GROMACS .gro file of C-alpha atoms in nm:
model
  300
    1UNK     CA    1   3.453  -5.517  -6.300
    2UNK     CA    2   3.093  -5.460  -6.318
    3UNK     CA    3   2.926  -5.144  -6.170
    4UNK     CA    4   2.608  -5.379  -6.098
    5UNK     CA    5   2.465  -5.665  -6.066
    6UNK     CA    6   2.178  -5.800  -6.393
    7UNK     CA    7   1.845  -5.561  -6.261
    8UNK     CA    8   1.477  -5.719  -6.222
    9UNK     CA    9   1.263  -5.499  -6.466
   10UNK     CA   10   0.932  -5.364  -6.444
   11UNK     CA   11   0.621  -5.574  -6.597
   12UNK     CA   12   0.610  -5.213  -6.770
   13UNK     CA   13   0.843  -4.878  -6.808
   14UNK     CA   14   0.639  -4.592  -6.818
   15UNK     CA   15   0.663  -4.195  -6.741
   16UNK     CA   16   0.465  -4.136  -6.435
   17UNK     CA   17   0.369  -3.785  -6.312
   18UNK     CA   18   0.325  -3.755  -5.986
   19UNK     CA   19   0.253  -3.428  -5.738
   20UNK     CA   20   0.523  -3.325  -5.419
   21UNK     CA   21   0.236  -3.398  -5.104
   22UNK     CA   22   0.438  -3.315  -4.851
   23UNK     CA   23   0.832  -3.304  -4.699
   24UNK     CA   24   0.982  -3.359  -4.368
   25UNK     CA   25   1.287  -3.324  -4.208
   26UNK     CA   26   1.383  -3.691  -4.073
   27UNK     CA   27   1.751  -3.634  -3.894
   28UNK     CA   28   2.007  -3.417  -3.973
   29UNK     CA   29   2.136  -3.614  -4.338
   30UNK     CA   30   1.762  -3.694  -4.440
   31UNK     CA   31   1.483  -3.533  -4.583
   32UNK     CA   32   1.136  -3.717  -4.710
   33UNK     CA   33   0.931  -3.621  -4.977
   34UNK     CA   34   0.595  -3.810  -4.990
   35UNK     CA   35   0.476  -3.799  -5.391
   36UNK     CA   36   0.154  -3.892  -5.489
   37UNK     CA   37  -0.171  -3.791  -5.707
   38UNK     CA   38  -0.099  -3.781  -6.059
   39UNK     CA   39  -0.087  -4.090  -6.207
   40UNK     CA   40   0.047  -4.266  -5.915
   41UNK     CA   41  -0.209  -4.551  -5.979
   42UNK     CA   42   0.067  -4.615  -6.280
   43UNK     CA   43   0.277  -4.714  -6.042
   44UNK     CA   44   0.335  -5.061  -5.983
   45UNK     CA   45   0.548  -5.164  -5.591
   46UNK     CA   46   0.787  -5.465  -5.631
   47UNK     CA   47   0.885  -5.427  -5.284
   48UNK     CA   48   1.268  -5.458  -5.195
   49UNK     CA   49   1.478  -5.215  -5.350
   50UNK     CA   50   1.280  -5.046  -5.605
   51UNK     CA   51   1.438  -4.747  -5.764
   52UNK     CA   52   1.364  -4.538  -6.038
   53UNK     CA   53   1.450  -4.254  -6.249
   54UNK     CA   54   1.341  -3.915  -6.095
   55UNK     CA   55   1.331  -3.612  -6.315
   56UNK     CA   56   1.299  -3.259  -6.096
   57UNK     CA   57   1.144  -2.954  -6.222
   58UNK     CA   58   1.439  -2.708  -6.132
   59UNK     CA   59   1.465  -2.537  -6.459
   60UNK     CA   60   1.059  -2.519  -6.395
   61UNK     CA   61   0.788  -2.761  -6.511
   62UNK     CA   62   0.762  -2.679  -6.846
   63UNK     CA   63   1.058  -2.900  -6.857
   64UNK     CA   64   0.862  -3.183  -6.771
   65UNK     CA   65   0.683  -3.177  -7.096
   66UNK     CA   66   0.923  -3.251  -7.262
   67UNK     CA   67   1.091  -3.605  -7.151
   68UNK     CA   68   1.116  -3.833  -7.367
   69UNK     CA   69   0.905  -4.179  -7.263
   70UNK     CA   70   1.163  -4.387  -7.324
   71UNK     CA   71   1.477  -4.154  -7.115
   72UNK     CA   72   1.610  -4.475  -7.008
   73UNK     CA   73   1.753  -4.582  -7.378
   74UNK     CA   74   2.036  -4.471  -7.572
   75UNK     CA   75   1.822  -4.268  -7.815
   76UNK     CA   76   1.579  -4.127  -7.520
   77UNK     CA   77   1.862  -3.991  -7.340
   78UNK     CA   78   2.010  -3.833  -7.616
   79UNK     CA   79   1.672  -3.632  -7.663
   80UNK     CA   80   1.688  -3.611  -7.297
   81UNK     CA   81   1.995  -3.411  -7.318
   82UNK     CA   82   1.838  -3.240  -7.631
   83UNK     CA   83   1.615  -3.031  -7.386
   84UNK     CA   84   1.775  -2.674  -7.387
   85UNK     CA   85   2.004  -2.623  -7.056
   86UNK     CA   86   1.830  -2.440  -6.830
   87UNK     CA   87   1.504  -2.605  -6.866
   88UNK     CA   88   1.585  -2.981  -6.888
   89UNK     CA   89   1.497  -3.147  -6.596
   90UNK     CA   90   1.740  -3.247  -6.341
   91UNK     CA   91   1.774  -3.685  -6.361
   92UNK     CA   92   1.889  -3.887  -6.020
   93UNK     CA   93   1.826  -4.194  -5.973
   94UNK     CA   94   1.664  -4.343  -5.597
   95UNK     CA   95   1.479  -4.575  -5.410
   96UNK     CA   96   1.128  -4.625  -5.303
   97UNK     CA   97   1.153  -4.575  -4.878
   98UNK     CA   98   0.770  -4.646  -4.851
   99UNK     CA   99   0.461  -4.703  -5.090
  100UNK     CA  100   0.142  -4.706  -4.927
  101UNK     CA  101  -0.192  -4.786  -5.141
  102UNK     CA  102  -0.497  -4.616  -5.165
  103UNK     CA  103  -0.733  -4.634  -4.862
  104UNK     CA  104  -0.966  -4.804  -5.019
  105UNK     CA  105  -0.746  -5.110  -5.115
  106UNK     CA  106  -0.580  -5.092  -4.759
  107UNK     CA  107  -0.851  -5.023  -4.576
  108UNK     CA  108  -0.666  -4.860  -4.293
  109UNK     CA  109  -0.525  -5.265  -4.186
  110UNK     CA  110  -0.162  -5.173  -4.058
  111UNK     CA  111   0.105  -5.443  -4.102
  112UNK     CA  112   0.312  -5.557  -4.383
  113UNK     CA  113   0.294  -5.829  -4.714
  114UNK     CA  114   0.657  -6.018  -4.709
  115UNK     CA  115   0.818  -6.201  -4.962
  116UNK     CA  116   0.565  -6.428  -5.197
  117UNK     CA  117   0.505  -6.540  -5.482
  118UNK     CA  118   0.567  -6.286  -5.721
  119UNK     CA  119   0.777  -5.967  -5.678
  120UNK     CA  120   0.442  -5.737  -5.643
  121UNK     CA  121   0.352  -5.966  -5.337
  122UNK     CA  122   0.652  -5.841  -5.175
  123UNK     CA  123   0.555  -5.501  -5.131
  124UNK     CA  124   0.572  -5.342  -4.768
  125UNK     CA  125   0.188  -5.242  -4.715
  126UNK     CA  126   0.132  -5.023  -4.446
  127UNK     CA  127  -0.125  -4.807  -4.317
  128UNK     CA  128  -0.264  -4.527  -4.477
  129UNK     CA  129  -0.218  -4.174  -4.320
  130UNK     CA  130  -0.463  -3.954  -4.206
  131UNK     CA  131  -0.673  -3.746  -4.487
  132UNK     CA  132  -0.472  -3.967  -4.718
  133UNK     CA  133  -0.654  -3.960  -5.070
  134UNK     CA  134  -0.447  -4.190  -5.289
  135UNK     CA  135  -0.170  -4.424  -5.323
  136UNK     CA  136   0.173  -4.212  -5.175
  137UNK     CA  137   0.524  -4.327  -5.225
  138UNK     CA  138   0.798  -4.155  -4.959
  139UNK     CA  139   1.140  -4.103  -5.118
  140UNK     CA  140   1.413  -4.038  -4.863
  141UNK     CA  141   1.678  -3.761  -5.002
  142UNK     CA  142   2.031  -3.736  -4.827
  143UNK     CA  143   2.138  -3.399  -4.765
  144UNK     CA  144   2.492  -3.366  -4.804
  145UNK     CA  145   2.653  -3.123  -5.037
  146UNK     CA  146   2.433  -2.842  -5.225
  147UNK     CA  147   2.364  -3.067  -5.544
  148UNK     CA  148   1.999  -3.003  -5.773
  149UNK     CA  149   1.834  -3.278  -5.597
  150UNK     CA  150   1.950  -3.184  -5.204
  151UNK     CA  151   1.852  -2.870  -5.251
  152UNK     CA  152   1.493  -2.910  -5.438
  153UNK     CA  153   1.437  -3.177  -5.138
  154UNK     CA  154   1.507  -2.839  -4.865
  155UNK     CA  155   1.266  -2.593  -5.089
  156UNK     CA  156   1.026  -2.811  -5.264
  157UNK     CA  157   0.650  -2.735  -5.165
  158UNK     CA  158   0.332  -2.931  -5.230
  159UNK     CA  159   0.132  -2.903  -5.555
  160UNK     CA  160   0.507  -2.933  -5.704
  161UNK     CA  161   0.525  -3.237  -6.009
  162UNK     CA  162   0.736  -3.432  -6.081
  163UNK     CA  163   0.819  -3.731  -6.342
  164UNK     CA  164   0.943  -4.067  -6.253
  165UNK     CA  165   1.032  -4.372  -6.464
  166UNK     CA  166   1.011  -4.739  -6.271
  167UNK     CA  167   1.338  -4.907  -6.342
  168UNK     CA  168   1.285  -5.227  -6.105
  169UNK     CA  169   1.457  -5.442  -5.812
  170UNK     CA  170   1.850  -5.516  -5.784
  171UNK     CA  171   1.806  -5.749  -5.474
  172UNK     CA  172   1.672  -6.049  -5.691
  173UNK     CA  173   1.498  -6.246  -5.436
  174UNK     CA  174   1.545  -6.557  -5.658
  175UNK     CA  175   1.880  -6.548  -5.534
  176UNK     CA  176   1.750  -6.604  -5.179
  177UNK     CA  177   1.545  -6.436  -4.881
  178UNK     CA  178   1.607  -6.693  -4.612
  179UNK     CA  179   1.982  -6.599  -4.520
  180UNK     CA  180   2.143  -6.237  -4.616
  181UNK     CA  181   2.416  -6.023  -4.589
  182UNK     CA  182   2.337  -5.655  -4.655
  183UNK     CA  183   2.610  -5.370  -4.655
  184UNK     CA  184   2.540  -5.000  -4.727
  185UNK     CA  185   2.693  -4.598  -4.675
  186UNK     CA  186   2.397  -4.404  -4.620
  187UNK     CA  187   2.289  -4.319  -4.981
  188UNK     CA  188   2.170  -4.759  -4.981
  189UNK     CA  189   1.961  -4.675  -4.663
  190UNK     CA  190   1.603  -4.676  -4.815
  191UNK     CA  191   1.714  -4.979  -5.006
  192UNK     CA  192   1.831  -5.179  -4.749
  193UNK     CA  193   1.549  -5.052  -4.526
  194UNK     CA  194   1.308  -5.153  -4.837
  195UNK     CA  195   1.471  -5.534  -4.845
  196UNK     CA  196   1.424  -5.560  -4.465
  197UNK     CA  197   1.033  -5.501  -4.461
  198UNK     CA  198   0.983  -5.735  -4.778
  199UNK     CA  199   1.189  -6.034  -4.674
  200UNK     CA  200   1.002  -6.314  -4.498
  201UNK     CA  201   0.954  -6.344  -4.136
  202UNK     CA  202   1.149  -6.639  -4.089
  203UNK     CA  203   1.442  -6.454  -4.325
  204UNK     CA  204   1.798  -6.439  -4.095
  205UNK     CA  205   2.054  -6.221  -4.157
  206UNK     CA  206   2.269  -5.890  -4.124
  207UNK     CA  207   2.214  -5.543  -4.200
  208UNK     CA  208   2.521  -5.311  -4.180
  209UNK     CA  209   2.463  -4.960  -4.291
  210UNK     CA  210   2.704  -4.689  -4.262
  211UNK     CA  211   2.570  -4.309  -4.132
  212UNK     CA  212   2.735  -3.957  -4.141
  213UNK     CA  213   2.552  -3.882  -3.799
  214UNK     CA  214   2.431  -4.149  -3.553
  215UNK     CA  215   2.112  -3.942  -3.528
  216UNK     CA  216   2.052  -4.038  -3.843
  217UNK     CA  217   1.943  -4.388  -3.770
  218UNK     CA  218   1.619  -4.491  -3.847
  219UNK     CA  219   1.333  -4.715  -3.766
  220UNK     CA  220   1.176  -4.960  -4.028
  221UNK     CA  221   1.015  -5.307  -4.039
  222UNK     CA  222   1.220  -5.664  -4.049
  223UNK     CA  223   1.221  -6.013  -3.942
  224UNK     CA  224   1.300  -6.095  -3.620
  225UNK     CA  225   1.591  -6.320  -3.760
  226UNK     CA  226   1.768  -5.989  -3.923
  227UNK     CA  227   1.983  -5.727  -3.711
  228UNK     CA  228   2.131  -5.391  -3.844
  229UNK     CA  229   2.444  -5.309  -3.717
  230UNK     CA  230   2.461  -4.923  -3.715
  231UNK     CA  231   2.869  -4.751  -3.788
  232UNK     CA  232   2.823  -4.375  -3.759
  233UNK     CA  233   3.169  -4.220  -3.926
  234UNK     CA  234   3.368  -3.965  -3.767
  235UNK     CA  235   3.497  -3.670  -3.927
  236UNK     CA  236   3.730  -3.776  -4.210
  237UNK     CA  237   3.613  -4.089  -4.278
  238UNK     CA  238   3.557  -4.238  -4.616
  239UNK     CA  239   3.214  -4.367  -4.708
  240UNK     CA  240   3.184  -4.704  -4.719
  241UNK     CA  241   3.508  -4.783  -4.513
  242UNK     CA  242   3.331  -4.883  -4.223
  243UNK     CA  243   3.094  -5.072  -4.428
  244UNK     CA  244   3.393  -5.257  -4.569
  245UNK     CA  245   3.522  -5.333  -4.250
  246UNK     CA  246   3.224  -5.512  -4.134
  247UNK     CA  247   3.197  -5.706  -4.407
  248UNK     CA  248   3.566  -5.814  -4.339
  249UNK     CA  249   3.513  -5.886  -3.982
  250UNK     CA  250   3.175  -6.079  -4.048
  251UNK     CA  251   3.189  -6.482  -3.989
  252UNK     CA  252   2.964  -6.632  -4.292
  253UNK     CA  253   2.814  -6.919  -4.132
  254UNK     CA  254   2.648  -7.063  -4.445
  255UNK     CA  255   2.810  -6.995  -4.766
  256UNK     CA  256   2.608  -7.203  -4.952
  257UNK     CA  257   2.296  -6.998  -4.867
  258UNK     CA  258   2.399  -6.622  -4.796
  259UNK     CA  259   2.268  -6.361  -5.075
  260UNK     CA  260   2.493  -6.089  -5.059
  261UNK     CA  261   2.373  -5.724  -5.088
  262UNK     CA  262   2.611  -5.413  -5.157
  263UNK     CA  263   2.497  -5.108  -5.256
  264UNK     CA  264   2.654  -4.705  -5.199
  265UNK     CA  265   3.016  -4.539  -5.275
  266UNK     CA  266   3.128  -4.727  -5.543
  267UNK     CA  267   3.433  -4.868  -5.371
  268UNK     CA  268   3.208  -5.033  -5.156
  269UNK     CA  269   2.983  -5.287  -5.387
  270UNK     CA  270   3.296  -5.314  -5.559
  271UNK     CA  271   3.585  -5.441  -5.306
  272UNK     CA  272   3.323  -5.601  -5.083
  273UNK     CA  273   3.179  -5.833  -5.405
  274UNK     CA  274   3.569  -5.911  -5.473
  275UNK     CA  275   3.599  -5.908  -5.103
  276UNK     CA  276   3.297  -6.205  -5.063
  277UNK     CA  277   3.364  -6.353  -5.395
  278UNK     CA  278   3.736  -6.436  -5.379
  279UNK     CA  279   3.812  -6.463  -5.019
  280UNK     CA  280   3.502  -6.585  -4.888
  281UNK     CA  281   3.391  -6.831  -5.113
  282UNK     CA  282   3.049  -6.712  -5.182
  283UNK     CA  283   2.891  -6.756  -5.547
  284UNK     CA  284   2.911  -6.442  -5.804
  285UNK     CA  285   2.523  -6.464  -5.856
  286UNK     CA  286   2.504  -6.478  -5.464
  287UNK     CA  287   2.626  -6.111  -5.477
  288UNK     CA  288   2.351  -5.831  -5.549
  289UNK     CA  289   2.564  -5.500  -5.641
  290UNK     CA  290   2.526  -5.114  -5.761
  291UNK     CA  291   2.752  -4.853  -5.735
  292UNK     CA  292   2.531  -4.561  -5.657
  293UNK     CA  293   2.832  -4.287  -5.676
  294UNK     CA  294   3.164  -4.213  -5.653
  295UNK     CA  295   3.364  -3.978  -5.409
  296UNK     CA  296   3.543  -3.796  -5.639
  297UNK     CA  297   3.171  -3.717  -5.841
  298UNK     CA  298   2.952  -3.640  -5.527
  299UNK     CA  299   2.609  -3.501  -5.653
  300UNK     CA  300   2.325  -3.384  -5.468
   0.00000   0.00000   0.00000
Protein backbone atom coordinates (compact mmCIF):
# COMPACT_ATOMS: atom_id res chain seq x y z
CA UNK A 1 0.00 0.00 0.00
CA UNK A 2 1.05 3.47 -0.42
CA UNK A 3 3.08 5.36 2.28
CA UNK A 4 1.16 8.66 1.03
CA UNK A 5 -1.19 10.17 -0.56
CA UNK A 6 -0.14 12.31 -4.43
CA UNK A 7 1.56 15.81 -2.57
CA UNK A 8 0.52 19.51 -3.75
CA UNK A 9 3.97 21.06 -4.85
CA UNK A 10 5.40 24.31 -4.46
CA UNK A 11 4.91 27.06 -7.39
CA UNK A 12 8.85 26.74 -6.79
CA UNK A 13 11.52 24.33 -4.83
CA UNK A 14 14.22 26.25 -3.64
CA UNK A 15 17.05 26.10 -0.75
CA UNK A 16 16.14 28.67 1.74
CA UNK A 17 18.50 29.81 4.54
CA UNK A 18 17.03 30.91 7.28
CA UNK A 19 18.48 32.08 11.01
CA UNK A 20 17.24 30.10 14.62
CA UNK A 21 15.30 33.58 16.30
CA UNK A 22 14.34 32.12 19.15
CA UNK A 23 13.08 28.59 21.09
CA UNK A 24 10.63 27.83 23.72
CA UNK A 25 9.63 25.18 25.71
CA UNK A 26 5.73 24.59 24.91
CA UNK A 27 4.74 21.36 27.29
CA UNK A 28 6.63 18.66 28.29
CA UNK A 29 6.82 16.67 24.43
CA UNK A 30 7.20 20.12 22.54
CA UNK A 31 9.69 22.52 21.82
CA UNK A 32 9.31 25.67 19.18
CA UNK A 33 11.84 27.10 17.22
CA UNK A 34 10.79 30.38 15.50
CA UNK A 35 13.22 30.70 12.11
CA UNK A 36 13.42 33.66 10.27
CA UNK A 37 15.87 36.36 8.53
CA UNK A 38 17.78 34.91 5.85
CA UNK A 39 16.01 34.53 2.93
CA UNK A 40 12.78 33.87 4.53
CA UNK A 41 11.11 36.30 2.00
CA UNK A 42 11.86 32.98 -0.35
CA UNK A 43 9.46 31.44 1.37
CA UNK A 44 6.19 31.06 0.00
CA UNK A 45 2.91 29.83 2.96
CA UNK A 46 0.33 27.45 1.34
CA UNK A 47 -1.38 27.23 4.53
CA UNK A 48 -2.63 23.67 5.70
CA UNK A 49 -0.05 21.25 6.16
CA UNK A 50 3.00 22.62 4.71
CA UNK A 51 6.13 20.69 5.36
CA UNK A 52 9.46 20.79 4.18
CA UNK A 53 12.84 19.45 4.20
CA UNK A 54 14.95 20.78 7.17
CA UNK A 55 18.67 20.36 7.07
CA UNK A 56 20.45 21.08 10.77
CA UNK A 57 23.86 22.26 11.20
CA UNK A 58 25.02 19.53 13.80
CA UNK A 59 28.18 18.56 12.15
CA UNK A 60 28.52 22.65 12.10
CA UNK A 61 27.51 25.10 9.35
CA UNK A 62 30.04 24.64 7.05
CA UNK A 63 27.88 21.76 6.21
CA UNK A 64 25.33 23.91 5.00
CA UNK A 65 27.39 24.97 2.10
CA UNK A 66 27.37 22.29 0.74
CA UNK A 67 23.61 20.95 -0.07
CA UNK A 68 22.86 20.29 -3.06
CA UNK A 69 19.71 22.64 -4.51
CA UNK A 70 17.97 20.02 -5.74
CA UNK A 71 18.34 17.35 -2.22
CA UNK A 72 14.93 16.33 -2.94
CA UNK A 73 15.87 14.18 -6.30
CA UNK A 74 17.47 10.99 -6.79
CA UNK A 75 20.77 12.52 -7.97
CA UNK A 76 20.65 15.50 -5.19
CA UNK A 77 20.41 13.08 -2.50
CA UNK A 78 23.03 11.03 -3.61
CA UNK A 79 25.40 14.20 -3.42
CA UNK A 80 23.56 14.81 -0.31
CA UNK A 81 24.92 11.72 1.15
CA UNK A 82 28.25 12.57 -0.69
CA UNK A 83 28.95 15.23 2.10
CA UNK A 84 31.69 13.60 4.36
CA UNK A 85 30.01 12.05 7.70
CA UNK A 86 30.52 14.19 10.28
CA UNK A 87 29.78 17.33 8.52
CA UNK A 88 26.69 16.56 6.37
CA UNK A 89 23.84 18.07 7.66
CA UNK A 90 21.30 16.25 9.57
CA UNK A 91 17.73 15.95 7.02
CA UNK A 92 14.05 15.58 8.84
CA UNK A 93 11.34 16.35 7.39
CA UNK A 94 8.27 18.75 9.35
CA UNK A 95 5.57 21.00 9.26
CA UNK A 96 5.04 24.66 9.27
CA UNK A 97 3.11 25.31 13.05
CA UNK A 98 2.88 29.12 12.24
CA UNK A 99 4.12 31.65 9.46
CA UNK A 100 3.63 35.10 10.25
CA UNK A 101 4.58 37.94 7.51
CA UNK A 102 6.52 40.84 7.77
CA UNK A 103 5.03 43.79 9.73
CA UNK A 104 4.79 45.76 7.12
CA UNK A 105 2.49 43.47 4.99
CA UNK A 106 0.47 42.58 8.26
CA UNK A 107 0.40 45.61 9.69
CA UNK A 108 -0.03 44.36 13.20
CA UNK A 109 -4.15 43.29 12.03
CA UNK A 110 -4.57 39.99 14.18
CA UNK A 111 -6.92 37.33 12.75
CA UNK A 112 -6.61 34.75 10.17
CA UNK A 113 -7.03 34.28 5.93
CA UNK A 114 -9.11 30.77 5.51
CA UNK A 115 -9.45 28.70 2.70
CA UNK A 116 -9.72 30.72 -0.90
CA UNK A 117 -9.02 30.72 -3.94
CA UNK A 118 -5.69 29.57 -4.35
CA UNK A 119 -3.56 27.54 -1.87
CA UNK A 120 -1.40 30.85 -0.85
CA UNK A 121 -4.85 32.42 0.20
CA UNK A 122 -5.09 29.81 2.71
CA UNK A 123 -2.39 30.78 4.82
CA UNK A 124 -3.07 31.36 8.67
CA UNK A 125 -2.03 35.20 9.04
CA UNK A 126 -1.60 36.27 12.36
CA UNK A 127 -0.18 39.02 14.19
CA UNK A 128 3.19 39.99 14.23
CA UNK A 129 5.20 39.81 17.56
CA UNK A 130 6.73 42.40 19.32
CA UNK A 131 10.26 43.82 17.86
CA UNK A 132 9.42 41.41 15.07
CA UNK A 133 11.64 42.45 11.95
CA UNK A 134 10.66 40.01 9.23
CA UNK A 135 8.53 37.27 8.10
CA UNK A 136 9.03 34.19 11.05
CA UNK A 137 7.88 30.68 10.58
CA UNK A 138 7.49 28.53 14.15
CA UNK A 139 8.34 24.84 13.72
CA UNK A 140 7.12 22.70 16.60
CA UNK A 141 9.83 19.76 17.46
CA UNK A 142 8.62 16.68 19.60
CA UNK A 143 10.92 15.71 22.17
CA UNK A 144 10.94 12.15 22.62
CA UNK A 145 14.00 10.05 22.36
CA UNK A 146 17.65 11.75 22.05
CA UNK A 147 17.61 11.79 18.09
CA UNK A 148 19.88 14.86 15.98
CA UNK A 149 16.86 16.90 15.60
CA UNK A 150 15.34 16.57 19.50
CA UNK A 151 18.32 17.37 20.72
CA UNK A 152 19.49 20.50 18.38
CA UNK A 153 15.72 21.73 19.23
CA UNK A 154 16.94 21.56 23.46
CA UNK A 155 20.52 23.40 22.62
CA UNK A 156 19.98 25.42 19.58
CA UNK A 157 20.57 29.28 20.19
CA UNK A 158 19.73 32.29 18.05
CA UNK A 159 21.99 33.56 15.24
CA UNK A 160 22.06 29.58 14.47
CA UNK A 161 21.17 28.82 10.33
CA UNK A 162 19.68 26.64 8.99
CA UNK A 163 18.51 25.34 5.34
CA UNK A 164 15.08 24.37 4.39
CA UNK A 165 13.59 23.11 1.11
CA UNK A 166 9.52 23.78 0.58
CA UNK A 167 8.09 20.47 -0.39
CA UNK A 168 4.21 21.55 -0.35
CA UNK A 169 0.61 20.52 1.10
CA UNK A 170 -0.67 16.76 1.56
CA UNK A 171 -4.24 17.88 2.70
CA UNK A 172 -5.36 18.79 -0.97
CA UNK A 173 -8.14 21.06 -0.29
CA UNK A 174 -9.57 20.19 -3.75
CA UNK A 175 -10.61 17.17 -2.15
CA UNK A 176 -12.85 19.20 0.21
CA UNK A 177 -12.81 21.81 3.23
CA UNK A 178 -16.48 21.81 4.07
CA UNK A 179 -16.70 18.32 5.97
CA UNK A 180 -13.39 16.48 7.48
CA UNK A 181 -12.13 13.83 9.35
CA UNK A 182 -8.63 14.40 10.75
CA UNK A 183 -6.63 11.68 12.80
CA UNK A 184 -3.07 12.14 14.17
CA UNK A 185 -0.23 10.68 17.09
CA UNK A 186 1.47 13.66 18.14
CA UNK A 187 4.28 13.94 15.51
CA UNK A 188 0.79 15.18 12.85
CA UNK A 189 0.03 17.88 15.56
CA UNK A 190 1.32 21.06 13.73
CA UNK A 191 -0.28 19.63 10.66
CA UNK A 192 -3.50 19.06 11.82
CA UNK A 193 -3.29 22.26 13.88
CA UNK A 194 -2.11 23.98 10.39
CA UNK A 195 -5.44 22.44 8.46
CA UNK A 196 -7.66 23.70 11.32
CA UNK A 197 -6.67 27.53 11.04
CA UNK A 198 -6.82 27.38 7.07
CA UNK A 199 -10.14 25.65 6.58
CA UNK A 200 -13.16 27.90 6.13
CA UNK A 201 -15.32 29.13 8.82
CA UNK A 202 -18.28 27.38 7.87
CA UNK A 203 -15.85 23.98 7.48
CA UNK A 204 -17.45 20.99 10.01
CA UNK A 205 -15.65 18.32 11.14
CA UNK A 206 -13.37 16.22 13.63
CA UNK A 207 -10.02 16.54 14.86
CA UNK A 208 -8.61 13.54 16.83
CA UNK A 209 -5.02 13.81 17.81
CA UNK A 210 -3.25 11.47 19.95
CA UNK A 211 -0.64 12.98 22.92
CA UNK A 212 2.11 11.28 25.09
CA UNK A 213 1.11 13.78 27.99
CA UNK A 214 -2.28 15.53 28.28
CA UNK A 215 -0.29 18.66 29.13
CA UNK A 216 0.72 18.61 25.93
CA UNK A 217 -2.43 19.89 24.38
CA UNK A 218 -2.43 22.91 22.65
CA UNK A 219 -4.35 25.92 21.58
CA UNK A 220 -4.75 26.94 17.82
CA UNK A 221 -7.34 28.55 15.52
CA UNK A 222 -10.52 26.60 13.77
CA UNK A 223 -13.99 26.87 12.69
CA UNK A 224 -16.53 26.80 14.97
CA UNK A 225 -18.02 23.70 13.05
CA UNK A 226 -14.62 21.56 13.88
CA UNK A 227 -13.89 19.86 17.42
CA UNK A 228 -10.58 18.07 18.47
CA UNK A 229 -11.01 15.26 20.47
CA UNK A 230 -7.85 15.03 22.68
CA UNK A 231 -6.57 10.87 23.72
CA UNK A 232 -3.55 11.30 25.99
CA UNK A 233 -1.82 7.54 26.08
CA UNK A 234 -0.84 5.88 29.12
CA UNK A 235 2.31 4.24 29.69
CA UNK A 236 2.66 1.38 27.18
CA UNK A 237 0.60 2.44 24.68
CA UNK A 238 1.28 2.29 21.01
CA UNK A 239 1.16 5.48 18.98
CA UNK A 240 -1.53 5.81 16.95
CA UNK A 241 -3.73 3.09 18.71
CA UNK A 242 -5.90 5.45 20.21
CA UNK A 243 -6.04 7.37 17.10
CA UNK A 244 -7.20 4.19 15.41
CA UNK A 245 -9.74 3.60 17.79
CA UNK A 246 -11.45 6.80 17.24
CA UNK A 247 -11.54 6.52 13.89
CA UNK A 248 -13.30 3.08 14.44
CA UNK A 249 -15.76 4.37 16.84
CA UNK A 250 -16.55 7.56 14.68
CA UNK A 251 -20.23 7.62 12.91
CA UNK A 252 -19.52 9.21 9.25
CA UNK A 253 -22.57 11.07 8.69
CA UNK A 254 -21.84 12.05 5.07
CA UNK A 255 -19.74 9.78 3.11
CA UNK A 256 -20.18 11.41 0.11
CA UNK A 257 -18.54 14.59 1.43
CA UNK A 258 -15.94 13.67 4.29
CA UNK A 259 -12.09 14.32 3.27
CA UNK A 260 -10.22 12.10 5.30
CA UNK A 261 -6.88 13.14 6.91
CA UNK A 262 -4.25 10.62 8.48
CA UNK A 263 -1.03 11.46 9.19
CA UNK A 264 1.78 9.98 12.18
CA UNK A 265 3.09 6.25 13.09
CA UNK A 266 2.85 4.63 10.04
CA UNK A 267 0.34 2.03 11.15
CA UNK A 268 -1.90 4.72 11.60
CA UNK A 269 -2.45 6.47 7.93
CA UNK A 270 -2.15 3.06 6.90
CA UNK A 271 -4.96 0.79 8.72
CA UNK A 272 -7.15 3.85 9.20
CA UNK A 273 -7.13 4.62 5.04
CA UNK A 274 -7.92 0.68 4.70
CA UNK A 275 -9.95 1.16 7.77
CA UNK A 276 -12.23 4.25 5.93
CA UNK A 277 -11.73 2.92 2.52
CA UNK A 278 -13.00 -0.66 2.79
CA UNK A 279 -15.29 -0.64 5.69
CA UNK A 280 -16.60 2.69 5.56
CA UNK A 281 -17.26 3.34 2.17
CA UNK A 282 -15.45 6.52 1.72
CA UNK A 283 -13.61 7.30 -1.75
CA UNK A 284 -9.64 6.50 -2.05
CA UNK A 285 -9.03 10.19 -3.23
CA UNK A 286 -11.25 11.21 -0.16
CA UNK A 287 -8.30 9.92 2.00
CA UNK A 288 -5.23 12.41 2.53
CA UNK A 289 -2.27 10.08 3.99
CA UNK A 290 1.63 10.12 5.11
CA UNK A 291 3.35 7.92 7.16
CA UNK A 292 5.64 10.19 9.06
CA UNK A 293 7.61 7.16 10.94
CA UNK A 294 7.66 3.96 12.09
CA UNK A 295 8.01 2.47 15.72
CA UNK A 296 10.54 0.20 15.16
CA UNK A 297 12.78 3.40 13.36
CA UNK A 298 12.00 6.18 15.97
CA UNK A 299 14.29 9.24 15.16
CA UNK A 300 14.62 12.39 16.85
Amino acid sequence: MARASRLVKPERQELIRLEVLRREQLSPHWMRVTLGRGDVAAFHPMGFDQWFRLFLPVGGESGLARIPEKANTILGYLAYLHIPEGQRPVLRNYTVRQWRPAPAVAGGVPGSVRAGSSAAESSPVVATQPGQSSAEIDVDFVLHGDGPAAQWARTCEPGENVVILDEGIAFNPERGVENVLLAADETGLPAVAGVCASLPEGARGTAYVELPDAADVQDFPMPPGVRVVWLPRTAGQRPGSLALQALRDHEIEDVASIHAYLVGEQSLPTQGRRLLVTERGVAKDAVSFCGYWRLARERG
